Tab-separated table of C-alpha atoms in Angstrom:
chain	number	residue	atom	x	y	z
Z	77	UNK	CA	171.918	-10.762	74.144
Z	78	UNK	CA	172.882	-7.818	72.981
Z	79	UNK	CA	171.115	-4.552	70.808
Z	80	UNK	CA	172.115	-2.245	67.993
Z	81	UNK	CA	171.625	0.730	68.943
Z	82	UNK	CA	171.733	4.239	67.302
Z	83	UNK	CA	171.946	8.168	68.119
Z	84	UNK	CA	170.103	11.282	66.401
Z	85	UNK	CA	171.588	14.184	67.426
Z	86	UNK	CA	174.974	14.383	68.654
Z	87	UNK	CA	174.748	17.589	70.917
Z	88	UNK	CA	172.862	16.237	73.863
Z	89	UNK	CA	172.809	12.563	72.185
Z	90	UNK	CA	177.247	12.595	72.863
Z	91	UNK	CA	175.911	11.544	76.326
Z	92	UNK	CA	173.901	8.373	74.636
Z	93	UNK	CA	177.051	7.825	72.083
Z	94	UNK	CA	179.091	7.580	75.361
Z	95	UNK	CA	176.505	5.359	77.744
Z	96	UNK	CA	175.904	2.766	74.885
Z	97	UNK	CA	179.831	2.623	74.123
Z	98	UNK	CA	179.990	1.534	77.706
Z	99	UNK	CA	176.822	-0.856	77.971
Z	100	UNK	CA	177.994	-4.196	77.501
Z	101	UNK	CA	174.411	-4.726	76.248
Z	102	UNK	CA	174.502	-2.529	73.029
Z	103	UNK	CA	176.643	-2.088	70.158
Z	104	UNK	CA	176.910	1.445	68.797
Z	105	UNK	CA	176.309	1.345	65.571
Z	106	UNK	CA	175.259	4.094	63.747
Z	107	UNK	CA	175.449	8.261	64.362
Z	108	UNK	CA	173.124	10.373	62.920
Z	109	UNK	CA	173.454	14.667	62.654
Z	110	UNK	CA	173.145	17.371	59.822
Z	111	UNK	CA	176.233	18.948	61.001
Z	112	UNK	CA	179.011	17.301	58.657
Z	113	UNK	CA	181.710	19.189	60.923
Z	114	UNK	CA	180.277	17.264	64.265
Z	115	UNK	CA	179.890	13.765	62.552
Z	116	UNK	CA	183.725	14.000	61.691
Z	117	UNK	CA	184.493	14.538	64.768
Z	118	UNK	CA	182.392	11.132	66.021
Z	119	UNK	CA	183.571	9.213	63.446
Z	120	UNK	CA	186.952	9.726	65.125
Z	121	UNK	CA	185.489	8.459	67.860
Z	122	UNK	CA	183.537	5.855	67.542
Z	123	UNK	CA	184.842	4.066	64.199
Z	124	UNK	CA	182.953	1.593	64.015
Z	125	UNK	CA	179.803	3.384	64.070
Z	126	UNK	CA	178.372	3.882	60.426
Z	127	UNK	CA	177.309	8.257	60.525
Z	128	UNK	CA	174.486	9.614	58.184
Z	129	UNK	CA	173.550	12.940	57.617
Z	130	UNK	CA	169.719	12.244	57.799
Z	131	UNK	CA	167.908	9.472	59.814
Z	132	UNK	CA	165.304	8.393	57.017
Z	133	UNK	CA	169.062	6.817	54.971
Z	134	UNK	CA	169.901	5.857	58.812
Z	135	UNK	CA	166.419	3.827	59.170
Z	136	UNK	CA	166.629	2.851	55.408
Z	137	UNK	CA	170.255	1.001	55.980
Z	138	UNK	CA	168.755	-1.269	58.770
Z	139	UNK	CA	170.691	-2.839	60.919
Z	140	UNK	CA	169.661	-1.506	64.267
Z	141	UNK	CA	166.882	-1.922	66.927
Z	142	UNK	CA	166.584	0.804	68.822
Z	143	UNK	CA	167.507	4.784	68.731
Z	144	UNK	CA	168.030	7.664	70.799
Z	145	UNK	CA	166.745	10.669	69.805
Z	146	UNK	CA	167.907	14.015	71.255
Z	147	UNK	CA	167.039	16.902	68.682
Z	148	UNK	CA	165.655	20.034	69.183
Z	149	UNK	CA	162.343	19.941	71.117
Z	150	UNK	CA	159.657	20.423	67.702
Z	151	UNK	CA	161.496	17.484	66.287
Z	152	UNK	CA	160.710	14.802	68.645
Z	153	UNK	CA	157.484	13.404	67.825
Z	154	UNK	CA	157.841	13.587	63.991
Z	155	UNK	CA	161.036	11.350	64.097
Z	156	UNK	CA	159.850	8.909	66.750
Z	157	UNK	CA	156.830	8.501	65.109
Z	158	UNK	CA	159.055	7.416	62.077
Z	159	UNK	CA	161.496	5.167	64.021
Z	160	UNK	CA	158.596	3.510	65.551
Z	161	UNK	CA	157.469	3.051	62.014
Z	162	UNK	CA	161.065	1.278	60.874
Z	163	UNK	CA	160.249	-1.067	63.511
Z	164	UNK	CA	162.748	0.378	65.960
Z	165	UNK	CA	162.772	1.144	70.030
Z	166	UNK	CA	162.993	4.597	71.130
Z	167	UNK	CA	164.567	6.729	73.574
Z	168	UNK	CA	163.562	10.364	72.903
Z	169	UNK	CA	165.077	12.977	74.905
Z	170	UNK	CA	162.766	15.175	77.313
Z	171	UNK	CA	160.237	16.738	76.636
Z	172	UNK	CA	158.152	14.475	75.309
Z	173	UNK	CA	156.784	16.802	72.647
Z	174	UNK	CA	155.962	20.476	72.111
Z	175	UNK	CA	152.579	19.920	73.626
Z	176	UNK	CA	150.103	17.130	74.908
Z	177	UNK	CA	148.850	15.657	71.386
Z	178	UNK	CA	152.033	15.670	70.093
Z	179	UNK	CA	152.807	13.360	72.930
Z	180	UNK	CA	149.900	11.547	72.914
Z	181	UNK	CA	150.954	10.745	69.008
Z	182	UNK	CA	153.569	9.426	69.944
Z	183	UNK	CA	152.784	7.013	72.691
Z	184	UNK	CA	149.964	5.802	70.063
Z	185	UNK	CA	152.623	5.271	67.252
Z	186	UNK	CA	154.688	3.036	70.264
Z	187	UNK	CA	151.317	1.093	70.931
Z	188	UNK	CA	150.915	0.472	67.149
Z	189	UNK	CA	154.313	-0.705	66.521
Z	190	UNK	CA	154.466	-2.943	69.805
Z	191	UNK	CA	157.730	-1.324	70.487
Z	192	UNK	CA	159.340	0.582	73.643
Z	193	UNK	CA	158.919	4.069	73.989
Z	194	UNK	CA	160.926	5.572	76.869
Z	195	UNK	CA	161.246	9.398	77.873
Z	196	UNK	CA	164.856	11.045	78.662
Z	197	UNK	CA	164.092	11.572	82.562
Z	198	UNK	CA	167.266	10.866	83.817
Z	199	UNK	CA	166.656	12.496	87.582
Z	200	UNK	CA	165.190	8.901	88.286
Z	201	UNK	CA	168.437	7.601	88.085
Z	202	UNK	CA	170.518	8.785	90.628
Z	203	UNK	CA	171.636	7.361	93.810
Z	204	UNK	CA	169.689	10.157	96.088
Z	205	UNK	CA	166.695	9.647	93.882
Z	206	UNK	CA	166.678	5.560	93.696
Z	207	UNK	CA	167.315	5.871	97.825
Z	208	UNK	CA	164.021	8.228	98.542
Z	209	UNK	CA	162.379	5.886	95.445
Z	210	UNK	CA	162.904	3.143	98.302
Z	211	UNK	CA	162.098	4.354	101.596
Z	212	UNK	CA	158.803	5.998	99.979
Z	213	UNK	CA	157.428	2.975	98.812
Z	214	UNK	CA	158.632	1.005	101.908
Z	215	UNK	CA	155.628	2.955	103.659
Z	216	UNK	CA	158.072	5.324	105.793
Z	217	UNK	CA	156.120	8.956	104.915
Z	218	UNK	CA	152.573	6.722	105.588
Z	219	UNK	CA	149.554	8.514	103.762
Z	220	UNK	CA	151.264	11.326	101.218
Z	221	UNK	CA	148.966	14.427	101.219
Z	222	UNK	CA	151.423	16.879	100.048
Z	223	UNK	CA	154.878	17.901	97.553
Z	224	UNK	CA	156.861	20.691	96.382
Z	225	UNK	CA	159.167	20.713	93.827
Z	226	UNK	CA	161.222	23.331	91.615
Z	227	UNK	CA	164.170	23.930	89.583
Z	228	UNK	CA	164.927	28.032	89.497
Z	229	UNK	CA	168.006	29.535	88.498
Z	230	UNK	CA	169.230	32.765	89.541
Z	231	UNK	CA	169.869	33.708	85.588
Z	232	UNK	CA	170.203	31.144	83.000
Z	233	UNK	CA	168.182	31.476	79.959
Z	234	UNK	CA	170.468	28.983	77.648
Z	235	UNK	CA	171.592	29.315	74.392
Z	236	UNK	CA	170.154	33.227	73.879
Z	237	UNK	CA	169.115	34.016	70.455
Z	238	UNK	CA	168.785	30.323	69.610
Z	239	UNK	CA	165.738	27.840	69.532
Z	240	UNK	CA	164.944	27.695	73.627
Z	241	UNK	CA	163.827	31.052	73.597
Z	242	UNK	CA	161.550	30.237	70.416
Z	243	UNK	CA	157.742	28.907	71.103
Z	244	UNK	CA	157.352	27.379	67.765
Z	245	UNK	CA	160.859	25.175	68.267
Z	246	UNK	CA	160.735	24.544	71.834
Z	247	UNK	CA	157.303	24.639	73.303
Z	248	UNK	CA	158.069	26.837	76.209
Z	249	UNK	CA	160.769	27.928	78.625
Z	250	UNK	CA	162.216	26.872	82.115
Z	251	UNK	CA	158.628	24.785	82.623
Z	252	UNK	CA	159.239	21.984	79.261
Z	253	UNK	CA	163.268	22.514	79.855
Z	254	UNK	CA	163.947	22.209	83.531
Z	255	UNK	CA	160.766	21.706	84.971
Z	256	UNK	CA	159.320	18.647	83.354
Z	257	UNK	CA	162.477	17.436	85.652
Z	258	UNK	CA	161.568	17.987	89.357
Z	259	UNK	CA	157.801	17.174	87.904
Z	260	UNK	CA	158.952	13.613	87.130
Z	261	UNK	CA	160.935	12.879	89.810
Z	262	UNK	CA	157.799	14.327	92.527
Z	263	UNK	CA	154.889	12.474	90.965
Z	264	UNK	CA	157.317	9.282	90.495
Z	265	UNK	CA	158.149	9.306	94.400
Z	266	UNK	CA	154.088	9.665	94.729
Z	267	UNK	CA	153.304	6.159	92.742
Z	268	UNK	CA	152.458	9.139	89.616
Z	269	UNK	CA	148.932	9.730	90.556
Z	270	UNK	CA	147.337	11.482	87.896
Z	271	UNK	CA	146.881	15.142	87.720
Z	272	UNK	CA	142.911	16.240	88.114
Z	273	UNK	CA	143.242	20.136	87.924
Z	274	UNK	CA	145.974	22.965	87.036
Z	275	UNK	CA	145.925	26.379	88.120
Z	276	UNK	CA	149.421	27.905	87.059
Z	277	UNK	CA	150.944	31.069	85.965
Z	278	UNK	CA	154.004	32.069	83.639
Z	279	UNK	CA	156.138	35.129	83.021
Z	280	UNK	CA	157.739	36.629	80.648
Z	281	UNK	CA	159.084	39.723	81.815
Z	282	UNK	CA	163.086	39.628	82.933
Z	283	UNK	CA	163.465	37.223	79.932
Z	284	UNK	CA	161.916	39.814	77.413
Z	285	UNK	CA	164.041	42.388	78.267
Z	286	UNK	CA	167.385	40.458	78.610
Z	287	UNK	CA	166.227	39.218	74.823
Z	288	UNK	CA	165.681	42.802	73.756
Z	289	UNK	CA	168.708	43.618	75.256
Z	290	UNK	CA	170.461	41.449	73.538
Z	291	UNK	CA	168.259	41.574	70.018
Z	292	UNK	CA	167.200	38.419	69.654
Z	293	UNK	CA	163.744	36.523	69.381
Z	294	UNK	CA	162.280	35.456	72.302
Z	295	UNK	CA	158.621	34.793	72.847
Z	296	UNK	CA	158.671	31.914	76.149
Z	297	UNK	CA	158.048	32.285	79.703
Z	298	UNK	CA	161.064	32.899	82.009
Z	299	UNK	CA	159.390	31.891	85.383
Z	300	UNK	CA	156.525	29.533	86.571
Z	301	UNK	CA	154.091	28.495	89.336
Z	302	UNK	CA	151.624	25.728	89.621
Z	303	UNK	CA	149.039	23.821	92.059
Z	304	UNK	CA	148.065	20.550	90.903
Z	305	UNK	CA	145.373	18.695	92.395
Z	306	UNK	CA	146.091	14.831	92.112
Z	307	UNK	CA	143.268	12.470	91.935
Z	308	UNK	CA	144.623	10.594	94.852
Z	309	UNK	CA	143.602	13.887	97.017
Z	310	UNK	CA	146.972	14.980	97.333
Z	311	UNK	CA	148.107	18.536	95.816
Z	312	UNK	CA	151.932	19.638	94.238
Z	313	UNK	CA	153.094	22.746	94.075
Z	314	UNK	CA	155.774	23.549	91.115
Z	315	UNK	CA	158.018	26.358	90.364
Z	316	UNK	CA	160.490	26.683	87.317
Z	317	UNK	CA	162.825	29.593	86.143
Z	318	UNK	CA	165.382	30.636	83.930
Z	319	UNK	CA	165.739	33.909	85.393
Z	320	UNK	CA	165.282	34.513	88.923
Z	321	UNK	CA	163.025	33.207	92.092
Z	322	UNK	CA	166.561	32.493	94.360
Z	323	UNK	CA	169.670	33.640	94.686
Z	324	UNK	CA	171.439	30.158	93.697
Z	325	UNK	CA	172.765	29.096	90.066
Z	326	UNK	CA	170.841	26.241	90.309
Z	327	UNK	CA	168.152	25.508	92.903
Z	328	UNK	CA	166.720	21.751	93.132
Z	329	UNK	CA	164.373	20.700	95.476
Z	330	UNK	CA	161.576	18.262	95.524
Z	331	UNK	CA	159.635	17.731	99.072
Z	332	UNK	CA	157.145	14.918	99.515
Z	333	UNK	CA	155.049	14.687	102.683
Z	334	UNK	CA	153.152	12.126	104.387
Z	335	UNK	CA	151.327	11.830	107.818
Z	336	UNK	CA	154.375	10.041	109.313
Z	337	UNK	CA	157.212	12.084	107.576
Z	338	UNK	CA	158.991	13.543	104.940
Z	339	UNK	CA	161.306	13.204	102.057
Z	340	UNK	CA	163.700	15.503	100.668
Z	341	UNK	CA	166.086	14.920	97.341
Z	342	UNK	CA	167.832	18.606	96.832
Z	343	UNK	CA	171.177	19.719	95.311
Z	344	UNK	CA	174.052	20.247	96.638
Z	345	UNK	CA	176.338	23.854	96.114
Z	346	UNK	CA	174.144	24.866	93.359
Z	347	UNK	CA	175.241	22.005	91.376
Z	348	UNK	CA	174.592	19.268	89.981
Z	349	UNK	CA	175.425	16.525	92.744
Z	350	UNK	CA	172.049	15.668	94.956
Z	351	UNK	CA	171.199	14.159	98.469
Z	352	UNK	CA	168.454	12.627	99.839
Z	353	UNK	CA	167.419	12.805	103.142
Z	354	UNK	CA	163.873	12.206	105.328
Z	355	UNK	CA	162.372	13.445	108.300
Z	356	UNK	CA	160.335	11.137	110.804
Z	357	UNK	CA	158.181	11.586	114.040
Z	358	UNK	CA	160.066	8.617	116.580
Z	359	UNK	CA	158.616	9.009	119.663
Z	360	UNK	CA	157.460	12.943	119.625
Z	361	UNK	CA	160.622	14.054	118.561
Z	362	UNK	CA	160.998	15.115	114.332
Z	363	UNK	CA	164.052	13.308	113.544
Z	364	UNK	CA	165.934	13.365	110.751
Z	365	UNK	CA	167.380	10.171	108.561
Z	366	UNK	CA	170.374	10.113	106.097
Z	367	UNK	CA	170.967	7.296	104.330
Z	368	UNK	CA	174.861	5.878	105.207
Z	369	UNK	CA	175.120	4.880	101.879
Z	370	UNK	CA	173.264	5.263	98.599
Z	371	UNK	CA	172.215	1.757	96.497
Z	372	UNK	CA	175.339	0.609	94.823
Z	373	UNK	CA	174.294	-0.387	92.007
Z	374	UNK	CA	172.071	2.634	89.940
Z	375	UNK	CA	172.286	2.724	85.962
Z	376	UNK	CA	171.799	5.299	84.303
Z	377	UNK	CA	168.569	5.983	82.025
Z	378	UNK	CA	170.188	4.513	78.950
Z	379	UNK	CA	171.087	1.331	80.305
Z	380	UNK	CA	167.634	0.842	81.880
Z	381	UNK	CA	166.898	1.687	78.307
Z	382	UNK	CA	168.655	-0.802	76.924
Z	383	UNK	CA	167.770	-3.310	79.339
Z	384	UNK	CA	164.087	-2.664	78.613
């Protein structure tokens, strides 16, 4: 059995074009963007792929059953809420939505139409993360009382002068761009209790004055903190940034810790690589395990996607 599948949005969504080109369990059929310059360019490349210019002629050809959708931020819930309505599964880029309604929309809209709503949050689908996925749930850490997690970048406020920096298009800075990440992949090593209580700050200063600097409109946080209190008794601490909080490009890390250990799933030379390792109590002695080799088999979001 196989699915036709199609993308809105061909900046971020040229890594769905690609993923479903390669799934032998979807056909890549039709492209969607309002840049006439970029859907030339995908036509090229995937011929066989009808292109529109605007989804609602994409949804009114037919022909598919399922899209991605990876548009700006203030765009997601308006156009899954319509692809939902033309009967159609959805993959919709993180964040969810500009704020927790929005979202909440959404997942109503996917209940309505009995169809599949899934959320971009590809940092599940690694080989360090499906590893630590494993040896938590195996019972390894015992009891979890405690996690950290954070992505902070030493400066890297993306795309200045353009919608990220802009409330009202993107819903906030580093927290709803890079920290939504490390968030997911913490509370999914925990089982995702649910969170009971917040206490968090945000900061705009650095970012304000680079935007000033630079004369362009910018109105988000740059860096952010938060305790969460989860209803299983357990508490996470998070951290995001655009600009500053380490001295690394990019600086991953997401701690979990139980009564009889902990696990670890950072990045490696301030890339984008990762590794997973634990620490255990044997015998007195805090020892620490690597795996010798990460599960072989680990698709990527859009396949589970597809498979779903």
């Amino acid at each position: 059995m196989t699915i036709n599948v199609g993308v809105i949005g061909l900046g971020m969504g040229r890594h769905h074009a690609k993923q479903y080109e390669a799934s032998p369990l979807a056909n890549l059929v039709a492209l969607c963007d309002t840049d006439e310059r970029r859907l030339e360019e995908y036509r090229a490349l995937y011929p066989r792929a009808k292109t529109y210019s605007s989804c609602e002629d994409m949804f009114a050809a037919g022909g598919l059953d399922a899209v991605s959708i990876a548009l700006p931020n203030y765009l997601h819930d308006t156009v899954t809420i319509a692809a939902l309505g033309a009967g159609l599964h959805v993959l919709c880029e993180k964040p969810m939505a500009l704020n927790a309604p929005r979202a909440e929309a959404m997942l109503e809209a996917a209940r309505a139409a009995g169809k599949q709503l899934m959320i971009h949050f590809n940092y599940r689908y690694q080989p360090a993360s499906q590893w630590l996925k494993r040896y938590v749930d195996e019972g390894h850490l015992g009891s979890v009382y405690y996690a950290r997690t954070r992505w902070l970048r030493a400066s890297g406020v993306p795309k200045p002068g353009g919608w990220f920096g802009v409330k009202e298009f993107s819903g906030g800075g580093p927290v709803i761009d890079l920290g939504v990440h490390r968030l997911d992949l913490a509370l999914w090593l925990m089982g995702y209790p649910r969170a009971v209580t917040v206490s968090a700050s945000t900061y705009d200063l650095v970012g304000r004055r680079f935007a000033a600097g630079l004369g362009v409109r910018y109105d988000v946080e740059d860096l952010a903190s938060a305790l969460i209190r989860l209803d299983n008794g357990a508490t996470l601490s998070m951290e995001a940034s655009w600009v500053g909080g380490t001295d690394r490009r990019e600086d991953m890390l997401t701690e979990i810790y139980g009564v009889e250990g902990a696990a670890i799933h950072r990045n490696v030379n301030e890339g984008y690589e990762f590794e997973a390792l634990a620490l255990q109590d044997c015998a007195g002695a805090l020892t620490q395990v690597s795996p010798r080799r990460y599960p072989a088999a680990c698709p990527s979001a859009v396949e589970d996607f597809v498979r779903c």
